[in-house]
XYZ file of C-alpha atoms in Angstrom:
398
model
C -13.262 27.315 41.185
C -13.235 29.032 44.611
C -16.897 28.558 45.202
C -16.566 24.485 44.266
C -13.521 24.282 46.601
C -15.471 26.183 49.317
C -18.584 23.617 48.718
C -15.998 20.268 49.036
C -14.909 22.015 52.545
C -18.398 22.372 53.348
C -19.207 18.664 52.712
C -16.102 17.723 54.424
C -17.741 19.044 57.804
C -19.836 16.182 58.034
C -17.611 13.422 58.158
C -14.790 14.873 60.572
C -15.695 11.591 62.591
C -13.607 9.777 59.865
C -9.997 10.012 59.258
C -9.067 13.395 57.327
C -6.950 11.434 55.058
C -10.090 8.414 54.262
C -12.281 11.656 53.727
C -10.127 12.694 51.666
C -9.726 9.524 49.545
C -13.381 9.223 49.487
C -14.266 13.103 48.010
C -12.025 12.498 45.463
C -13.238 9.142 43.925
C -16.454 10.687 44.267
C -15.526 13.738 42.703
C -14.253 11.569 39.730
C -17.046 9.210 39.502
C -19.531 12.065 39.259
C -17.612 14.201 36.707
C -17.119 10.465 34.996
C -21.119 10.121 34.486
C -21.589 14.221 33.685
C -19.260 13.709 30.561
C -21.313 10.983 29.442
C -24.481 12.345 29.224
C -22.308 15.321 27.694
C -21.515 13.149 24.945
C -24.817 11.478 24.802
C -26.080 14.673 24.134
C -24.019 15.579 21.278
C -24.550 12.090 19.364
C -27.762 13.295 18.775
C -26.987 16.429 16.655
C -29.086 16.329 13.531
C -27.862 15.559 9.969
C -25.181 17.712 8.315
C -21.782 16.553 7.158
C -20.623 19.253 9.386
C -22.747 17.628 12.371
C -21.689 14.012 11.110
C -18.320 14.664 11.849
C -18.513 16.065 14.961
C -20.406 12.776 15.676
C -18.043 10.705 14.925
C -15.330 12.393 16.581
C -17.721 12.275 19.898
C -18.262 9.165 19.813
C -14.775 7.470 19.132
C -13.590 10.333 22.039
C -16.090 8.941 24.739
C -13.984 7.042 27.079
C -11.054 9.083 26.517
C -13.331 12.393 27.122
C -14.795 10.981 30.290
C -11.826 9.978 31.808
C -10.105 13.686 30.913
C -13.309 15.220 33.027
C -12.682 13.025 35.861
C -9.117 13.847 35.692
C -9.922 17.400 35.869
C -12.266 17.753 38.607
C -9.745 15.288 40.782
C -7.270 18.153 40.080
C -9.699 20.612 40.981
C -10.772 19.187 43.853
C -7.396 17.999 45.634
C -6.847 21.330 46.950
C -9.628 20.356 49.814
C -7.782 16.980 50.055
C -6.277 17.123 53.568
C -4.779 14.581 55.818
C -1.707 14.101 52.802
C 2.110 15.029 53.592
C 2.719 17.694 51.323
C 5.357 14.673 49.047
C 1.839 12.591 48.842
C -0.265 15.215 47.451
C 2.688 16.406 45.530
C 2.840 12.359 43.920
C -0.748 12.273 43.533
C -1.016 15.582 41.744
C 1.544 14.290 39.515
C -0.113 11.152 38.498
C -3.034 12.831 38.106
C -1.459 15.323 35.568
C 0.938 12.228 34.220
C -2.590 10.303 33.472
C -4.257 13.678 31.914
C -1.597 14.401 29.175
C -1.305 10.819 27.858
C -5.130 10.966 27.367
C -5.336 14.391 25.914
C -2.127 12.833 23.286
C -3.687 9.623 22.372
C -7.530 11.956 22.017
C -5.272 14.135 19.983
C -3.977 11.191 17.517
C -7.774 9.775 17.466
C -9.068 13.287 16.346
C -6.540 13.245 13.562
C -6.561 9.942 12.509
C -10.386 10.184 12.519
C -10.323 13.490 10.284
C -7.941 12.058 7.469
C -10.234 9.084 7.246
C -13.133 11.036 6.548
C -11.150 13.024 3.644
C -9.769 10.168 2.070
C -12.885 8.438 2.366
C -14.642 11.357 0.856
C -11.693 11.428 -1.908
C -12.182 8.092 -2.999
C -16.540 8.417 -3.234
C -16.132 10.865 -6.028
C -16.524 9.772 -9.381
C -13.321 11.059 -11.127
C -10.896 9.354 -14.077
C -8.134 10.304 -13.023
C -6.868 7.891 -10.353
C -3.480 9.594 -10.136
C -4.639 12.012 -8.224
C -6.266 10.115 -5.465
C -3.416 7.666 -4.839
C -1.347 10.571 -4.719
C -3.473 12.160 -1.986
C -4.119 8.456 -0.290
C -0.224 7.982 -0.147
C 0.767 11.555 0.880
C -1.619 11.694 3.845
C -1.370 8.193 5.156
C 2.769 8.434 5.494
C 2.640 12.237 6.757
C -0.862 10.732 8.972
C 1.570 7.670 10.798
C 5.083 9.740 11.227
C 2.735 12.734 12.524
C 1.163 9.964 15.060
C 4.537 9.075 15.912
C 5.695 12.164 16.046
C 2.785 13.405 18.547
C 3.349 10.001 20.700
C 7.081 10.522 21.435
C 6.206 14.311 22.560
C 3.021 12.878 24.538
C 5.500 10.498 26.194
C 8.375 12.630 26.762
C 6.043 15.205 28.080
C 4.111 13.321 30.331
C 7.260 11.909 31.881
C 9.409 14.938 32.065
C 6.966 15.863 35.102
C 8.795 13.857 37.492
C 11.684 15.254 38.954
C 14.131 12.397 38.599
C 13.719 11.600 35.160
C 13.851 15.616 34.378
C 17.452 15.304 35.636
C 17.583 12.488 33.804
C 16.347 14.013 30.672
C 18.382 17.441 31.336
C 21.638 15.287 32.103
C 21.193 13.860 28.249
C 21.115 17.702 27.144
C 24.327 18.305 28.842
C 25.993 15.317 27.117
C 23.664 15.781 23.498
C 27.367 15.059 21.400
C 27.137 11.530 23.211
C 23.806 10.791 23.522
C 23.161 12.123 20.268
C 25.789 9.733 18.956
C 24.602 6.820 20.866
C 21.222 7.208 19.571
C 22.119 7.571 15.832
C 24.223 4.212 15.909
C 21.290 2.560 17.952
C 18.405 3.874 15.574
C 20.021 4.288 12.901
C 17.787 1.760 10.511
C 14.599 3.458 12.077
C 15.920 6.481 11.716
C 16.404 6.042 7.922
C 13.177 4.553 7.026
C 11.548 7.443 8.791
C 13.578 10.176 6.363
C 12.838 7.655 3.482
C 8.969 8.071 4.631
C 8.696 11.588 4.061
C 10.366 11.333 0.998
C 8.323 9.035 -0.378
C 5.522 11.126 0.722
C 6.919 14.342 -1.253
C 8.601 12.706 -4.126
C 6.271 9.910 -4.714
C 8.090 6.942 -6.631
C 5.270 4.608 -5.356
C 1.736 5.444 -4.358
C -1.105 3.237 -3.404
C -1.956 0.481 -5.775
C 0.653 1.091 -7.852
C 1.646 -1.596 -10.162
C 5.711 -2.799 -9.645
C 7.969 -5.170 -10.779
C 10.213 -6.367 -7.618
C 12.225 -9.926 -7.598
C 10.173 -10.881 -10.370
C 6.338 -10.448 -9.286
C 3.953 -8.106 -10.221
C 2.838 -6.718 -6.693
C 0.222 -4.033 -5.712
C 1.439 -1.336 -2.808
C -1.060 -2.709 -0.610
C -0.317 -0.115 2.062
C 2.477 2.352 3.097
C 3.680 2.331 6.698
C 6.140 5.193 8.368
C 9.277 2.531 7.977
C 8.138 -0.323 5.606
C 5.897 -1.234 2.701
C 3.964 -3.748 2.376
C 3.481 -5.061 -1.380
C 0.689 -7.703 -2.806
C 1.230 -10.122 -5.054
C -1.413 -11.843 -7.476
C -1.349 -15.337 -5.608
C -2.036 -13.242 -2.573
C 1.292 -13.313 -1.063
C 2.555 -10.585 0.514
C 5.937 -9.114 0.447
C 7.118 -6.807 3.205
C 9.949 -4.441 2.330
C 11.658 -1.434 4.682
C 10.371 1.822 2.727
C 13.999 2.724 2.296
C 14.660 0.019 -0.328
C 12.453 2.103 -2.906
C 14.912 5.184 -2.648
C 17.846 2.895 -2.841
C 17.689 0.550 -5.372
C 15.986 0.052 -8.982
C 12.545 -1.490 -9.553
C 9.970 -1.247 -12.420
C 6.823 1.243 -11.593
C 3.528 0.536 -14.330
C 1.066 2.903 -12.473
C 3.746 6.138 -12.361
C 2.447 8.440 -14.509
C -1.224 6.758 -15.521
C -2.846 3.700 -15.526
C -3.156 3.131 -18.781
C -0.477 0.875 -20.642
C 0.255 -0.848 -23.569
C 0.017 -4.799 -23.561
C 2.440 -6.819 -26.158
C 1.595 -10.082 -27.829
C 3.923 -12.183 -29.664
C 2.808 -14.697 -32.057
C 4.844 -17.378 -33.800
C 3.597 -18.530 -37.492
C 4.531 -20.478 -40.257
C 6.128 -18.660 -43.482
C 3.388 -19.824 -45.600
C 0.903 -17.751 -42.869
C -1.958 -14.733 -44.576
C -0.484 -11.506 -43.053
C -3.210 -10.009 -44.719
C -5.892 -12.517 -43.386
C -4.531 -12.903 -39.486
C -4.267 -8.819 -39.682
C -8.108 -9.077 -40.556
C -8.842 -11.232 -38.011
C -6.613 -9.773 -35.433
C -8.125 -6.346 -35.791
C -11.830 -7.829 -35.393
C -10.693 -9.459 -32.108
C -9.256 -6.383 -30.364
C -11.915 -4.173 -31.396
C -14.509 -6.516 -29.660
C -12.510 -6.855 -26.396
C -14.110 -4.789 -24.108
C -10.669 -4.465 -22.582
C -9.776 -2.426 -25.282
C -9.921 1.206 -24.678
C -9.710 2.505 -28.360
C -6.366 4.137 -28.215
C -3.533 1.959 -29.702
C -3.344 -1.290 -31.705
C -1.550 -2.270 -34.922
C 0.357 -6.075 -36.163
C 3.515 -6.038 -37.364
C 6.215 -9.153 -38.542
C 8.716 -8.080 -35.666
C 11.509 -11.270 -36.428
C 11.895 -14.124 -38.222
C 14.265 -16.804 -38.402
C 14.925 -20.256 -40.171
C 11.472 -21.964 -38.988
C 9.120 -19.276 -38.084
C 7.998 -15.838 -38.254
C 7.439 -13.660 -35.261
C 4.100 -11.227 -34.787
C 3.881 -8.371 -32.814
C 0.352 -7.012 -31.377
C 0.279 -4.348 -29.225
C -3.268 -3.208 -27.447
C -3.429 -0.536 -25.168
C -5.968 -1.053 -21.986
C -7.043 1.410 -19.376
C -5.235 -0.808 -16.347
C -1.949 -3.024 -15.961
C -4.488 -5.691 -14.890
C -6.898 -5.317 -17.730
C -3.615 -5.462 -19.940
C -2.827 -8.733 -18.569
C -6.816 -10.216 -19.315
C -6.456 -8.636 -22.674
C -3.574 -10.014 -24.293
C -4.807 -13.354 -22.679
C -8.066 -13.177 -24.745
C -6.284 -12.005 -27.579
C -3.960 -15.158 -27.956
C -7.017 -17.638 -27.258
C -8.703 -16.349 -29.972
C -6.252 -16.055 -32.427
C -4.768 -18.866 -32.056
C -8.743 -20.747 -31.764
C -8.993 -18.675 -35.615
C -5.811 -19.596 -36.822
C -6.331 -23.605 -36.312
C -9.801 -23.251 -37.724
C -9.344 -20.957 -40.948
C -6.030 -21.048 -41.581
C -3.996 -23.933 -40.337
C -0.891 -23.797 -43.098
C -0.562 -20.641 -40.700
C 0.686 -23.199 -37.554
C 4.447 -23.350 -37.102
C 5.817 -26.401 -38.768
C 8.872 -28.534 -38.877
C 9.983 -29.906 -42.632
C 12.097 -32.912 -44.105
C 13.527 -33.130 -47.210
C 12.975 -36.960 -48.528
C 15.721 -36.892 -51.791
C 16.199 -39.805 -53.689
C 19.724 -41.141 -54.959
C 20.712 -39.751 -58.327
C 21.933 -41.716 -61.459
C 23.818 -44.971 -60.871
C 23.272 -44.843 -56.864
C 25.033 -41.858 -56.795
C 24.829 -39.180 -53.691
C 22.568 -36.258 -54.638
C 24.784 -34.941 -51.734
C 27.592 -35.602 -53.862
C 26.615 -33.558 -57.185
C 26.041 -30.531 -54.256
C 28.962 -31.112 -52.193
C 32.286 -29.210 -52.589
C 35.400 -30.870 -54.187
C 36.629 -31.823 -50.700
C 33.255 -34.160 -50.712
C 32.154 -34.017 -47.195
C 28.278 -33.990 -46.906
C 27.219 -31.365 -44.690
C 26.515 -30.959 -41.214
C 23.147 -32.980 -40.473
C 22.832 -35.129 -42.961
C 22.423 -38.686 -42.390
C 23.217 -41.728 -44.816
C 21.040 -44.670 -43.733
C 22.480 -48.647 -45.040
C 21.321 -49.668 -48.492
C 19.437 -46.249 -48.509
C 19.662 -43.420 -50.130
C 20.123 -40.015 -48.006
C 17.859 -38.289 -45.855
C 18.434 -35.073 -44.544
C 16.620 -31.955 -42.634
C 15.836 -28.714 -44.329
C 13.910 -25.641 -43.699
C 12.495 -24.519 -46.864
């Protein structure tokens, strides 16, 4: 350090026909412009380490961190060379050190957050490229580290900040004044950030408790939406149609909602079929298990047909299929009604819900057959309909 210092003094000698303070100016743009150009062949040099996964990463890292390198090693030999800056009062050199050293730590942060960001990326793409079954697991990794990953970048920008400005004097009383009043301040600051204060909390417990990962399958307002991605203070959910829906992270701690995906992917679909009394159970049972065992959406595990309800008209089916998704679910109950019902109106179509009148002619001498039925009180019952010069006609369900 002494020997470069010693060298800049040395060069200096020449050019004590110009001002001290332009000759100053000058050495030090110099100086940075020099040290700008070393750190790039620097990094030039490392981009061409050979082939490992080790190596790879270290080549990545290089190369998203070349501006942000170069400009640190210009930084640093300014600094190192502004002790043979002369022609400054000693409050100029003092400013310029400071911005110098202001510049220095904001780069080192945001190389800091870059390293990080670049390192998680790498795992979670290296997560995702092996061939496991259970997807649990990796959504559970994928959320944990992309919350933690954005409140840690947050984290690390508020301290780069704070840090970088804490160097000047006047906002260091500034800062050091807030200290002294922290009951206040810390008051003031709760009521002002208090919404971005609670999403953050909510963050980390979603991170650590886990109610929703990424690509879960919910229920919210209605829609079926996808956690698309998971942000430090808000969600952001995708819907089939390709809407999105955009809800503060803090919602999914406070209120109910319906989670598919929780505990595995796998779920059980439900179809319900409406059919005719006369209908072959025995027949559509047949034909319903030959359907599901030929979906390929089908994964094997559960499936059975039972009469679930019935009431004056019709009688109401139950299928259940299990699939390995909530999506293939949704594709397999839809095949499973076009078929059946495409089987149904081909091979048995007494199976088809109907709707049946009673035609009943008039009994001896003209008489009401609604009569002979009736109670003494003679009233015909509710729905029936006498026509002029007709007999009766009335609606039945037989």
């Amino acid at each position: 350090m002494q020997h470069f210092v010693s060298t800049l003094f040395a060069i200096r000698s020449y050019f004590t026909w110009l001002p001290a303070s332009v000759v100053s100016v000058l050495m030090l743009v110099v100086v940075g412009v020099l040290a700008f150009y070393c750190g790039n062949l620097v990094t030039k040099q490392l981009l061409k380490i050979p082939g490992s996964r080790k190596a790879a990463l270290i080549r990545r890292i290089v190369s998203s961190l070349r501006r942000p390198t170069r400009l640190m090693v210009a930084l640093l030999a300014m600094l190192s060379a502004l002790p043979a800056a002369t022609g400054f009062t000693a409050a100029q050199e003092d400013n310029f050190q400071l911005s110098l050293l202001f510049l220095l730590i904001l780069t080192f942060g945001f190389s800091a957050i870059m390293v990080f960001r670049i390192m998680t990326e790498v795992y979670l793409n290296r997560l995702a490229s092996r061939e496991q079954t259970d997807d649990i697991m990796i959504r559970s990794h994928q959320t944990q580290i992309r919350v933690l990953r954005r409140l840690t970048e947050i984290l690390v920008g508020i301290v780069t900040v704070a840090s970088a400005l804490m160097l000047f004097p006047s906002v260091k009383q500034y800062g050091l004044s807030l200290f002294a009043s922290a009951g206040a301040a810390s008051l003031i600051v709760g009521l002002s950030a208090r919404g971005l204060l609670t999403n953050l909390i909510a963050g980390v417990q979603i991170a650590l408790t886990q109610p929703i990962r990424m690509e879960d399958l919910i229920i919210i307002n209605g829609d079926w939406c996808w956690v698309e991605e998971i942000n430090a203070t808000y969600v952001v959910l995708r819907v089939w149609d390709w809407r999105r829906h955009i809800v503060p992270i803090s919602y999914f701690l406070e209120n109910q909602f319906e989670n598919w995906t929780h505990n595995s992917a796998a779920i059980i679909g439900v179809v319900f079929l409406w059919v005719d009394y006369q209908a072959p159970m025995d027949k559509i049972r047949e034909m319903l298990n030959e359907i599901v065992r030929g979906c390929p959406l089908w994964d094997g595990r559960v499936f059975d047909v039972q009469v679930a309800d019935c009431n004056a008209h019709v009688m109401s089916i139950r299928i259940i299929a299990s699939a390995r998704t909530a999506l293939q679910s949704w594709d397999l109950r839809c095949d499973i009604r076009e078929k059946i019902i495409a089987r149904i109106r081909d091979e048995c179509p007494e199976a088809l819900p109907r709707s049946r009148f009673s035609m009943m002619p008039p009994g001896p001498g003209g008489q009401d057959p609604w009569e002979q039925m009736a109670p003494p009180i003679g009233r015909p019952p509710p729905g029936s309909y006498m026509g002029p010069g007709m007999g009766s006609t009335s609606m039945s369900s037989d």
